[in-house]
Coordinates of C-alpha atoms and ligand atoms in Angstrom, one line a residue:
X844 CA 0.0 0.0 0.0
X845 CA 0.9 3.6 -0.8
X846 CA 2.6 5.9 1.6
X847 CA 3.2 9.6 1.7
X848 CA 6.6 10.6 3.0
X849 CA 6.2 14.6 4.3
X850 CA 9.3 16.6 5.3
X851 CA 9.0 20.2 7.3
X852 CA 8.9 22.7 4.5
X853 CA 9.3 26.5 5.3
X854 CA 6.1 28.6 4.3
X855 CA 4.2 27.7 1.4
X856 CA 4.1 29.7 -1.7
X857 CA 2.1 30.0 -4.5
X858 CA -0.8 29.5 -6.8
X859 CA -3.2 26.6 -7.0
X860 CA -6.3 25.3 -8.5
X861 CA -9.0 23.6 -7.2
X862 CA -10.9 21.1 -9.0
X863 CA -13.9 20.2 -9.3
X864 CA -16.2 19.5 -6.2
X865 CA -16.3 15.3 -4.9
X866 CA -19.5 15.8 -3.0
X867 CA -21.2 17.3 -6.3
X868 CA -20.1 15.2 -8.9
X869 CA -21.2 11.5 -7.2
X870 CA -24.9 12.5 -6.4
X871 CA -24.7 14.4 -10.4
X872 CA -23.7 11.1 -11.8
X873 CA -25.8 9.3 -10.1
X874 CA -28.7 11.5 -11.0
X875 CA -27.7 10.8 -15.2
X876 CA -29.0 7.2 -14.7
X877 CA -32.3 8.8 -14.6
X878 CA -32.4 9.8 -18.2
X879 CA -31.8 7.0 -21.3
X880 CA -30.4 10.0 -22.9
X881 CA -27.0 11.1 -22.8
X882 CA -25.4 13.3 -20.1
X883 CA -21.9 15.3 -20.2
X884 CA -20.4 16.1 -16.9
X885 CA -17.4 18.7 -17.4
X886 CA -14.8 19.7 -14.3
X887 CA -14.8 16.2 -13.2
X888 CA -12.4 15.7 -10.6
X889 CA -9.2 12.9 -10.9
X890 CA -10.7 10.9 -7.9
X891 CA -10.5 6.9 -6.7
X892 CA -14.1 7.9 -5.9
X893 CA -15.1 8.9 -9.0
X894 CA -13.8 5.7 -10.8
X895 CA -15.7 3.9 -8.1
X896 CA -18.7 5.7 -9.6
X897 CA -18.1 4.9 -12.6
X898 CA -17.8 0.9 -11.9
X899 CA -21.1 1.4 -10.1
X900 CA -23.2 3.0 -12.6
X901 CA -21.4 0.5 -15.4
X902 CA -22.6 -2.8 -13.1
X903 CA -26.4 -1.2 -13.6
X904 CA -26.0 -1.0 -17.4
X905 CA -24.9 2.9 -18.1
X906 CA -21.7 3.5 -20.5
X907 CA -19.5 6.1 -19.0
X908 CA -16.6 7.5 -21.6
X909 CA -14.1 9.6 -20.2
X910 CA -12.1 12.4 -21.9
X911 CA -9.4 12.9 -19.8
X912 CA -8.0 16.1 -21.1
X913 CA -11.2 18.1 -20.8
X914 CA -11.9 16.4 -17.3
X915 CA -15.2 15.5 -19.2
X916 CA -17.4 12.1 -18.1
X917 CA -20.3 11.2 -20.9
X918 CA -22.5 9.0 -19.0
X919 CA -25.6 7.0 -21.0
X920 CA -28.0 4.7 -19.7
X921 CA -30.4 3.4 -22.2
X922 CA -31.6 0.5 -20.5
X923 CA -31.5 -0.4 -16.7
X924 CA -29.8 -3.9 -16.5
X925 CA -29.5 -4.7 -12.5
X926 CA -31.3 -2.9 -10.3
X927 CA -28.7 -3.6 -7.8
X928 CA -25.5 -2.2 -6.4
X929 CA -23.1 -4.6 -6.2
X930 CA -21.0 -5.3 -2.4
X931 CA -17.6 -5.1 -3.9
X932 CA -18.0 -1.3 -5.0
X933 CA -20.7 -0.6 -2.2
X934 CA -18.4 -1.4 0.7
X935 CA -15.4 0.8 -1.0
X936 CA -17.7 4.0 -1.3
X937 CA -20.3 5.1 1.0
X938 CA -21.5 6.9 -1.7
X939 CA -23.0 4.6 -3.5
X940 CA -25.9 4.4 -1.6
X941 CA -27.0 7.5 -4.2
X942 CA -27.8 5.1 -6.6
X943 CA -31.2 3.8 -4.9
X944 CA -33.4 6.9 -5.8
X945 CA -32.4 7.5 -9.3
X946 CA -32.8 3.3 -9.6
X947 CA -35.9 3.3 -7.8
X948 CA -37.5 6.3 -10.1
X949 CA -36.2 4.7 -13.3
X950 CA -37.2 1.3 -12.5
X951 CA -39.2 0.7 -9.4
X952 CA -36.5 -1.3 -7.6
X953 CA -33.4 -0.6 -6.0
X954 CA -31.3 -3.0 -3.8
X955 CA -27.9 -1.9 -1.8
X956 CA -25.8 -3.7 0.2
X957 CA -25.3 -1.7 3.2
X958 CA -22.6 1.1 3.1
X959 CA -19.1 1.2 3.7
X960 CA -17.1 4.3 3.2
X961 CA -15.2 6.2 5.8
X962 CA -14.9 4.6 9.3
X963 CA -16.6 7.9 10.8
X964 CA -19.9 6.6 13.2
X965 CA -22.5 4.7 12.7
X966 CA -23.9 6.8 9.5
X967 CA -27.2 5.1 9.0
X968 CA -29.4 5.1 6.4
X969 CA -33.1 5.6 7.8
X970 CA -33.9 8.5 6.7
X971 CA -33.5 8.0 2.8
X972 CA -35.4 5.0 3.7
X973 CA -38.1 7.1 5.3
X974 CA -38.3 9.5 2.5
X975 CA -39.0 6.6 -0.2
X976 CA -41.4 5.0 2.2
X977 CA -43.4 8.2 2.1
X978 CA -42.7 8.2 -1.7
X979 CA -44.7 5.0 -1.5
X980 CA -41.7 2.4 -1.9
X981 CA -42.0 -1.0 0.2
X982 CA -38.6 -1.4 2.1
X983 CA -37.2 -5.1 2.9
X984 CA -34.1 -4.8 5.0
X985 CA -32.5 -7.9 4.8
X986 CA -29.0 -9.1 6.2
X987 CA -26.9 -6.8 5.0
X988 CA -29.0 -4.9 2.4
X989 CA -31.8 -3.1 1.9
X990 CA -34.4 -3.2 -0.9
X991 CA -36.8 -0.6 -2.2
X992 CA -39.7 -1.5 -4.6
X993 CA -43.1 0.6 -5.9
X994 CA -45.4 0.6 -8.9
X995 CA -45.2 4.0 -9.1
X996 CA -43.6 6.8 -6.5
X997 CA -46.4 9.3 -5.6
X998 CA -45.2 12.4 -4.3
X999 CA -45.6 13.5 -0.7
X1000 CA -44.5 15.2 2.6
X1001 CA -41.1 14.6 3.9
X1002 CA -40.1 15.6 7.0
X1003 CA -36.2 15.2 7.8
X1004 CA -35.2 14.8 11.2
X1005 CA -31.9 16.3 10.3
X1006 CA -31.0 18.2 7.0
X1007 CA -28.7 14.8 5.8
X1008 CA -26.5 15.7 2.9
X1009 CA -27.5 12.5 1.4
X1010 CA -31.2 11.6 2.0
X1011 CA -32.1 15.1 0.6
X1012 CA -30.2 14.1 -2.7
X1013 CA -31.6 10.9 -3.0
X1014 CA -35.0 12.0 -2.4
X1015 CA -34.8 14.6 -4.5
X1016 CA -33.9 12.5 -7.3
X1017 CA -36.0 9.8 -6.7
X1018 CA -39.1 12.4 -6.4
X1019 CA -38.5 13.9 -9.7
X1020 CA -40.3 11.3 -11.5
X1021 CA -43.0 10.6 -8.9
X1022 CA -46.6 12.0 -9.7
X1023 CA -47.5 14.7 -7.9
X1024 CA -45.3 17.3 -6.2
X1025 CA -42.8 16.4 -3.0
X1026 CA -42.0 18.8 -0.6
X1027 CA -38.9 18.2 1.6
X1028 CA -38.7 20.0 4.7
X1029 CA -35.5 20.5 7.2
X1030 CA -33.6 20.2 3.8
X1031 CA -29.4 20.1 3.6
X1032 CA -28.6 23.5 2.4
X1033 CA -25.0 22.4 0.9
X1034 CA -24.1 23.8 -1.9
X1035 CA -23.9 20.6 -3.3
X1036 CA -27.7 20.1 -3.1
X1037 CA -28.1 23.3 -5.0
X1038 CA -25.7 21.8 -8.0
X1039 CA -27.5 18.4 -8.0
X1040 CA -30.9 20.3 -8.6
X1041 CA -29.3 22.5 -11.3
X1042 CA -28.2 19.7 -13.2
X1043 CA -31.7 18.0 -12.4
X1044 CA -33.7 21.3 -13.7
X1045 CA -31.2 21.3 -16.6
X1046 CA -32.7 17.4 -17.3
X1047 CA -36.4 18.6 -17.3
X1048 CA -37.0 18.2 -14.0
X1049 CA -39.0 21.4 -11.6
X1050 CA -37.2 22.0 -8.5
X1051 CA -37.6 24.7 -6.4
X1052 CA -36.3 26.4 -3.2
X1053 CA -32.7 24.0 -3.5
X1054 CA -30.2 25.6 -0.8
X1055 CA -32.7 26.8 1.8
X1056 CA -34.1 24.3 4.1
X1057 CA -37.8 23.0 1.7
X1058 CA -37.3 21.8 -1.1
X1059 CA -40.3 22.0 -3.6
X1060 CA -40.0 19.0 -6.1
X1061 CA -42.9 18.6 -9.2
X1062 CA -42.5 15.1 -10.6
X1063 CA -42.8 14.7 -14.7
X1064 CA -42.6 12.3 -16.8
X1065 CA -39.4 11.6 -18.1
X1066 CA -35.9 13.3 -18.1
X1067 CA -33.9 14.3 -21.3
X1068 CA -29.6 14.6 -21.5
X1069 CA -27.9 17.5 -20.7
X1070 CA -24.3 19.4 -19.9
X1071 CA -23.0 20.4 -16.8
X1072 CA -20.3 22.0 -15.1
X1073 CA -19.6 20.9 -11.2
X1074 CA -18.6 23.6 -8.7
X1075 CA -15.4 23.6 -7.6
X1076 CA -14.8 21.8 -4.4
X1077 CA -15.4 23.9 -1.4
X1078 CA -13.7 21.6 1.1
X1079 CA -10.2 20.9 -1.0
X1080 CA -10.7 24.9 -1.2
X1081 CA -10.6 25.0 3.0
X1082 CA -7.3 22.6 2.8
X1083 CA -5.4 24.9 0.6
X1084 CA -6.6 27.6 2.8
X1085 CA -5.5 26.2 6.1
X1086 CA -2.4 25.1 4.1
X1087 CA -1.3 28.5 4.0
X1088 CA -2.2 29.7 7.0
X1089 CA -0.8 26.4 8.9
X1090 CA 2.9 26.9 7.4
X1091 CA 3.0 30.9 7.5
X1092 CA 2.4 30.8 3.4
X1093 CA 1.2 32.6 1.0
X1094 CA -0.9 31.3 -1.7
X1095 CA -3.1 32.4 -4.4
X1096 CA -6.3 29.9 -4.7
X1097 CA -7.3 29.7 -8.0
X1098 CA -11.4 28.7 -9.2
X1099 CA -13.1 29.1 -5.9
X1100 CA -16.8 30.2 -4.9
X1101 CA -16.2 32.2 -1.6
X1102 CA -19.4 32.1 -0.7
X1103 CA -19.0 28.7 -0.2
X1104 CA -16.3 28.4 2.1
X1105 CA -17.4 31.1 4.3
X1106 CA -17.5 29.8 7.8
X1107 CA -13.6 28.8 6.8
X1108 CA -12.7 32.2 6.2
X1109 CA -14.4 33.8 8.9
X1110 CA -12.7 31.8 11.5
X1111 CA -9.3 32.1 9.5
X1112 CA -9.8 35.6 9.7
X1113 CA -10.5 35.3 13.7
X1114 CA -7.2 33.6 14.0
X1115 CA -5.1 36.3 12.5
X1116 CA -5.2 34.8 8.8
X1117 CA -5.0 37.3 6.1
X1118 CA -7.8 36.7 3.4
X1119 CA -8.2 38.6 0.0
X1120 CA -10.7 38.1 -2.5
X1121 CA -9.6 39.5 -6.4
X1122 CA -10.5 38.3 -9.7
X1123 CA -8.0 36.0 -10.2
X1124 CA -8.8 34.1 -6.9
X1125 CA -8.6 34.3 -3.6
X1126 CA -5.1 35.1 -1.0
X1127 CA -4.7 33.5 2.0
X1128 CA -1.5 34.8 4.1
X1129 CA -0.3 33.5 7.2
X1130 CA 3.1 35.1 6.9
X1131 CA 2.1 38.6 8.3
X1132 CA 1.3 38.4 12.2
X1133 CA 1.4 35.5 14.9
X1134 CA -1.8 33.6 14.3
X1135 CA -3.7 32.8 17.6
X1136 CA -6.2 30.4 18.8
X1137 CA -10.0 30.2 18.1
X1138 CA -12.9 27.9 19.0
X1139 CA -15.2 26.1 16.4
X1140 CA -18.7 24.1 16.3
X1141 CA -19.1 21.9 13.2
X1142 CA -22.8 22.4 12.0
X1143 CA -24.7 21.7 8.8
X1144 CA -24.5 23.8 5.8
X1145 CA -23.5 27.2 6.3
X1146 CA -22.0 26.2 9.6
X1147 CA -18.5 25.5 10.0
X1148 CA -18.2 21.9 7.7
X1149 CA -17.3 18.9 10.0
X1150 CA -15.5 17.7 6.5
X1151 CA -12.7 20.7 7.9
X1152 CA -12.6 19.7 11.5
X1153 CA -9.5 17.8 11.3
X1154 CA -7.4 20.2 9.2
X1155 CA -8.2 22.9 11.7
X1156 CA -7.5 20.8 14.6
X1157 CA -4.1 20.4 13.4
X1158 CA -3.6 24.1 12.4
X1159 CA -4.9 24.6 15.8
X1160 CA -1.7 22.6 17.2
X1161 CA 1.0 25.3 16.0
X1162 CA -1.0 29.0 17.4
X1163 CA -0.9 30.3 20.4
X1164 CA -3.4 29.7 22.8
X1165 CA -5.9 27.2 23.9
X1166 CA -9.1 26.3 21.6
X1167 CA -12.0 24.6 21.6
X1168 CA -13.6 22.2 18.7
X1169 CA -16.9 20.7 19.5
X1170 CA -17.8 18.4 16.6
X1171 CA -21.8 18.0 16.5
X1172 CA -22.1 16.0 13.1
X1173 CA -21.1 12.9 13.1
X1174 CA -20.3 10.9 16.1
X1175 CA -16.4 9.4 15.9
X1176 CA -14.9 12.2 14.2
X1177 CA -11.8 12.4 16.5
X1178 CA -9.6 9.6 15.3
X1179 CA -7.4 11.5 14.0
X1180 CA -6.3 12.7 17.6
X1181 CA -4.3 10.0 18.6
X1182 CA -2.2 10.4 15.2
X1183 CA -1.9 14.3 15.8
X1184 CA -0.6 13.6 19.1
X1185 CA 1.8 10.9 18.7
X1186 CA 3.4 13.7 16.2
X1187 CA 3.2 15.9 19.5
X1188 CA 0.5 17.6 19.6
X1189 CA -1.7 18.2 22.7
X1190 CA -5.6 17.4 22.8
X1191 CA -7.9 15.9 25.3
X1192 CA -11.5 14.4 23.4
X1193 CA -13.9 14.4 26.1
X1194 CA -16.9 13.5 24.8
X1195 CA -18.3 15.7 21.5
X1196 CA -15.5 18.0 22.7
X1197 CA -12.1 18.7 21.9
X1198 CA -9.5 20.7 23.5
X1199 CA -6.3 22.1 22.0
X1200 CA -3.2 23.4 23.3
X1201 CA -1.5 25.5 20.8
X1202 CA 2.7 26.3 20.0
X1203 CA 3.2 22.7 20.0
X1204 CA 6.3 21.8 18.1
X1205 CA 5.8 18.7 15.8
X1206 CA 7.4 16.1 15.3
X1207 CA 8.0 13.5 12.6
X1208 CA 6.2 10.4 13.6
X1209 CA 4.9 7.3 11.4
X1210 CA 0.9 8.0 11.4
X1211 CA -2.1 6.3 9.5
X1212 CA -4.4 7.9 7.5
X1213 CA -7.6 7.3 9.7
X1214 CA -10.4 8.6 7.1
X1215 CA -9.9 11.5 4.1
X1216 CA -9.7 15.0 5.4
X1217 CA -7.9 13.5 8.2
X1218 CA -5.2 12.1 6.3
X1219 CA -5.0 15.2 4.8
X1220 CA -4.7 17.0 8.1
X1221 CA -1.7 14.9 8.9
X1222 CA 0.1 15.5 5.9
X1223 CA -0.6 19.5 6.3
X1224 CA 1.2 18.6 10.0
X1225 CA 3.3 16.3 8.6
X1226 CA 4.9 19.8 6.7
X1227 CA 5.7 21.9 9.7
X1228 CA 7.0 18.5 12.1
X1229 CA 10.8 18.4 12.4
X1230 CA 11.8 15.6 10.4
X1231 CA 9.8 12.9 8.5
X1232 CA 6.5 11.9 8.7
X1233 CA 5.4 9.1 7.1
X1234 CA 1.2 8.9 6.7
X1235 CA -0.3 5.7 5.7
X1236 CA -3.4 4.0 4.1
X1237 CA -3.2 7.4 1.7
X1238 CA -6.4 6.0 -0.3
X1239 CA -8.4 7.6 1.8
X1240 CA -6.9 10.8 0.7
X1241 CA -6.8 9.4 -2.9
X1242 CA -10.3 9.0 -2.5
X1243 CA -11.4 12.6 -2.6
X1244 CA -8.2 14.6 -3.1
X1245 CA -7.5 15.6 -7.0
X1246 CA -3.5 15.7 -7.5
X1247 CA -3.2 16.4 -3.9
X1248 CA 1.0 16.0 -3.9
X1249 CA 1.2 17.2 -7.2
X1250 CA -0.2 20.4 -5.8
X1251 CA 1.2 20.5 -2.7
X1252 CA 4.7 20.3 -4.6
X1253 CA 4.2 22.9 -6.8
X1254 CA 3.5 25.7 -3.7
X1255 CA 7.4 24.2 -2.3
X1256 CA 6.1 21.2 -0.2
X1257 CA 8.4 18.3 0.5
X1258 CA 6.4 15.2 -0.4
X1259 CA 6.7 11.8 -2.2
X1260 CA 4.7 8.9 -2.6
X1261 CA 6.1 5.5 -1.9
X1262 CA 4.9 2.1 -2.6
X1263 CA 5.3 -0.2 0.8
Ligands
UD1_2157 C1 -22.1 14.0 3.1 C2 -20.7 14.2 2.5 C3 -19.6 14.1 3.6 C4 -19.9 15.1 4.8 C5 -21.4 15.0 5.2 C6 -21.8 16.0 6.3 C7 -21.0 13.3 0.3 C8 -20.7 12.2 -0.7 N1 -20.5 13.2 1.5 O1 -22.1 12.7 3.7 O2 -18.4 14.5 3.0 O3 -19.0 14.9 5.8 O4 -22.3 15.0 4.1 O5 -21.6 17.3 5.7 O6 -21.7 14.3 0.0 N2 -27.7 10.4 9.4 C9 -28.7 9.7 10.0 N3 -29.6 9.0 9.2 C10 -29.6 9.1 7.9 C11 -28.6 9.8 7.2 C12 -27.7 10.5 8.0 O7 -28.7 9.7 11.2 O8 -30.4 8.4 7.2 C13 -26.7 11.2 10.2 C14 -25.3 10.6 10.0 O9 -25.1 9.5 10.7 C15 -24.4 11.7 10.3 C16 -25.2 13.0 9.9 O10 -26.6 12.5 9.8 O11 -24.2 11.8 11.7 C17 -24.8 13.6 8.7 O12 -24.9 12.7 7.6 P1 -25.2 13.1 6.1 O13 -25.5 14.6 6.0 O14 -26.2 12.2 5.6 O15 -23.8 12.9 5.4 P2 -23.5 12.1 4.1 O16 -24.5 12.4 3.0 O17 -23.2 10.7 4.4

């Protein structure tokens, strides 16, 4: 397995440009198996996830062609061959548990093994289950799957009982080609969302009210092909921003929304991080006064994103001062503590709480990629730690980071990738 060796590296310097958003494109090309029409999907980013898509919607009968040097995907599904997702690429990508409304609308059956994915909780499934139930599907779970199957989805009245990033995309898709109009209410307001129902309305489908918290869906009858560009990707944004603020740097960011990463610059900014928006992108500078501690509550869409916990956690490490992260999301979000501190860091977990003593002075240490962002997070620490560090199980970062060394490298980090 691959491993990435990180050497301390001075301030980081530079420009850099962020591809295209992970947690857009999956739900997007999930959504094109709704349509036996053609669909383009441009600003794709290079991801194991992506490929893992790809596999997924191939196994239920869509051809996917790739142009690599427009970072282009053309997805087609004429005809549904399986109406199930198969264990192999279920347990790799938690992901693909987006399938089941566009197979259920299409077809009216969908059968998932139960997720994989990162290692981060329990991260059930019941409410996308609740949402097709109310969409009239009849759910079977079985050992280790689950099965939904209707005549027809009807629309209805779906209450979430918290605004999940995933059941609102999967409901959303599944209730655009239910009779009858589907309201969703306590809605995930991620930007995300907002792209999925673009591309959706670009298909033929009426979606209203995407990126507040009810979401107003009118079902029709079929969907037609279409072209669309995904956002770039808001959290990879947040690492290249905490990059520069974590080693004293200064780097242009190149193809961000900053809208998007808000609650990241706003606590930057708190901490002493210098942030400058201009047409060619946007300046992060840590270089220009000592950066000091701040305290931070992960929340749902605009709150801070519990996707950035880690990487501020171990920014946190290297101010002055003591802070505070309380993580409300998801449930085991701290494993990446124990790697943090065998490099040296200080923080007690007690509870949903973490505390952080700042100035620590890193050091090199052989750590393990616990889930993505915090692999990245290591590696980010893994750049101002005396001597080597050596991060494994790097899929996980493979999984959702686009060219992550390459980048890194071209704003002066010292990193390689070795094969164990
Ligand atoms: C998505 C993102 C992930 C991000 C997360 C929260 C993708 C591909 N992944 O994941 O990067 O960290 O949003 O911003 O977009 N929950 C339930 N029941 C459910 C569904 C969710 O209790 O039926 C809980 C989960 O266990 C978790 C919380 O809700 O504690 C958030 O999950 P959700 O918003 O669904 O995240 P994902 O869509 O899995």
């Amino acid at each position: 397995m691959a491993k990435f060796l990180v050497d301390k590296s001075g301030p980081l310097f530079g420009e850099v440009e962020i591809s295209g958003s992970k947690n857009a494109v999956l739900p997007i090309m999930a959504a094109s198996i709704l349509t036996e029409d053609k669909c383009e999907i441009t600003d794709v980013p290079a991801l194991r996830d992506v490929d893992v898509m790809c596999k997924l919607l191939q196994s239920v009968g869509a051809k996917v062609t790739e142009d690599y040097s427009e970072n282009s995907i053309f997805i087609e599904t004429e005809k549904i061959i399986a109406e199930e997702a198969p264990y192999e690429l279920v347990k790799r990508m938690r992901a693909s548990i987006l399938v089941m409304g566009p197979l259920l609308a299409r077809t009216g059956k969908a059968r998932i093994s139960l997720p994989g994915g990162c290692a981060i909780g329990a991260r059930p499934i019941e409410l996308h289950l609740k949402g097709f139930r109310i969409l009239g599907a009849k759910i079977v779970e079985g050992h280790g799957y689950v099965e939904a199957t209707v005549d027809k989805l009807m629309g209805g009245k779906i209450y979430l009982d918290f605004p999940s990033v995933g059941a609102t995309e999967n409901i959303m898709m599944a209730a655009t080609l239910a009779e009858g109009v589907t309201i969703i209410e306590n809605a995930a307001e991620e930007p995300e969302i907002v792209d999925l129902a673009n591309f959706l309305n670009k298909m033929g489908a009426k979606i209203k009210g995407a990126g507040t918290d009810t979401i107003k869906i009118e079902g029709v009858q079929d969907l037609h092909g279409t072209k669309h560009a995904v956002i770039p990707d808001r959290i990879e944004t947040g690492t290249f921003m905490v990059a520069a603020a974590m080693t004293r740097g200064n780097i242009l960011i190149k193809n961000v929304v900053p809208d998007h990463v808000k609650p990241v610059i706003a606590k930057l900014v708190e901490c002493g991080v210098e942030i400058e928006d201009g047409d060619d992108g946007m300046r992060v500078r840590g270089d220009l006064r000592p950066l000091i501690a701040t305290d931070i509550k992960t929340m749902p869409y605009p709150g801070f994103p519990t996707d950035m916990q880690s990487l501020f956690m171990s920014f946190l490490t290297t101010v002055e001062g003591t802070s505070v992260v309380i993580e409300t999301v998801f449930e085991n979000r701290y494993m990446h503590v124990g790697e943090l501190n065998r490099m040296g860091a200080n923080i007690k977990v007690e509870g949903k709480s973490a505390l952080i003593q700042g100035k620590r002075e890193l050091q090199g240490a052989q750590v393990i990629s616990t889930d993505l962002r915090a692999g990245a997070a290591l590696v980010l620490a893994g750049l101002m730690a005396e001597g080597t560090t050596e991060v494994s199980e790097i899929y996980h970062i493979e999984r959702g980071y686009s060219f992550f060394m390459e980048k890194l490298r071209g704003l002066g980090a010292k990193i390689t990738r070795i094969e164990d």
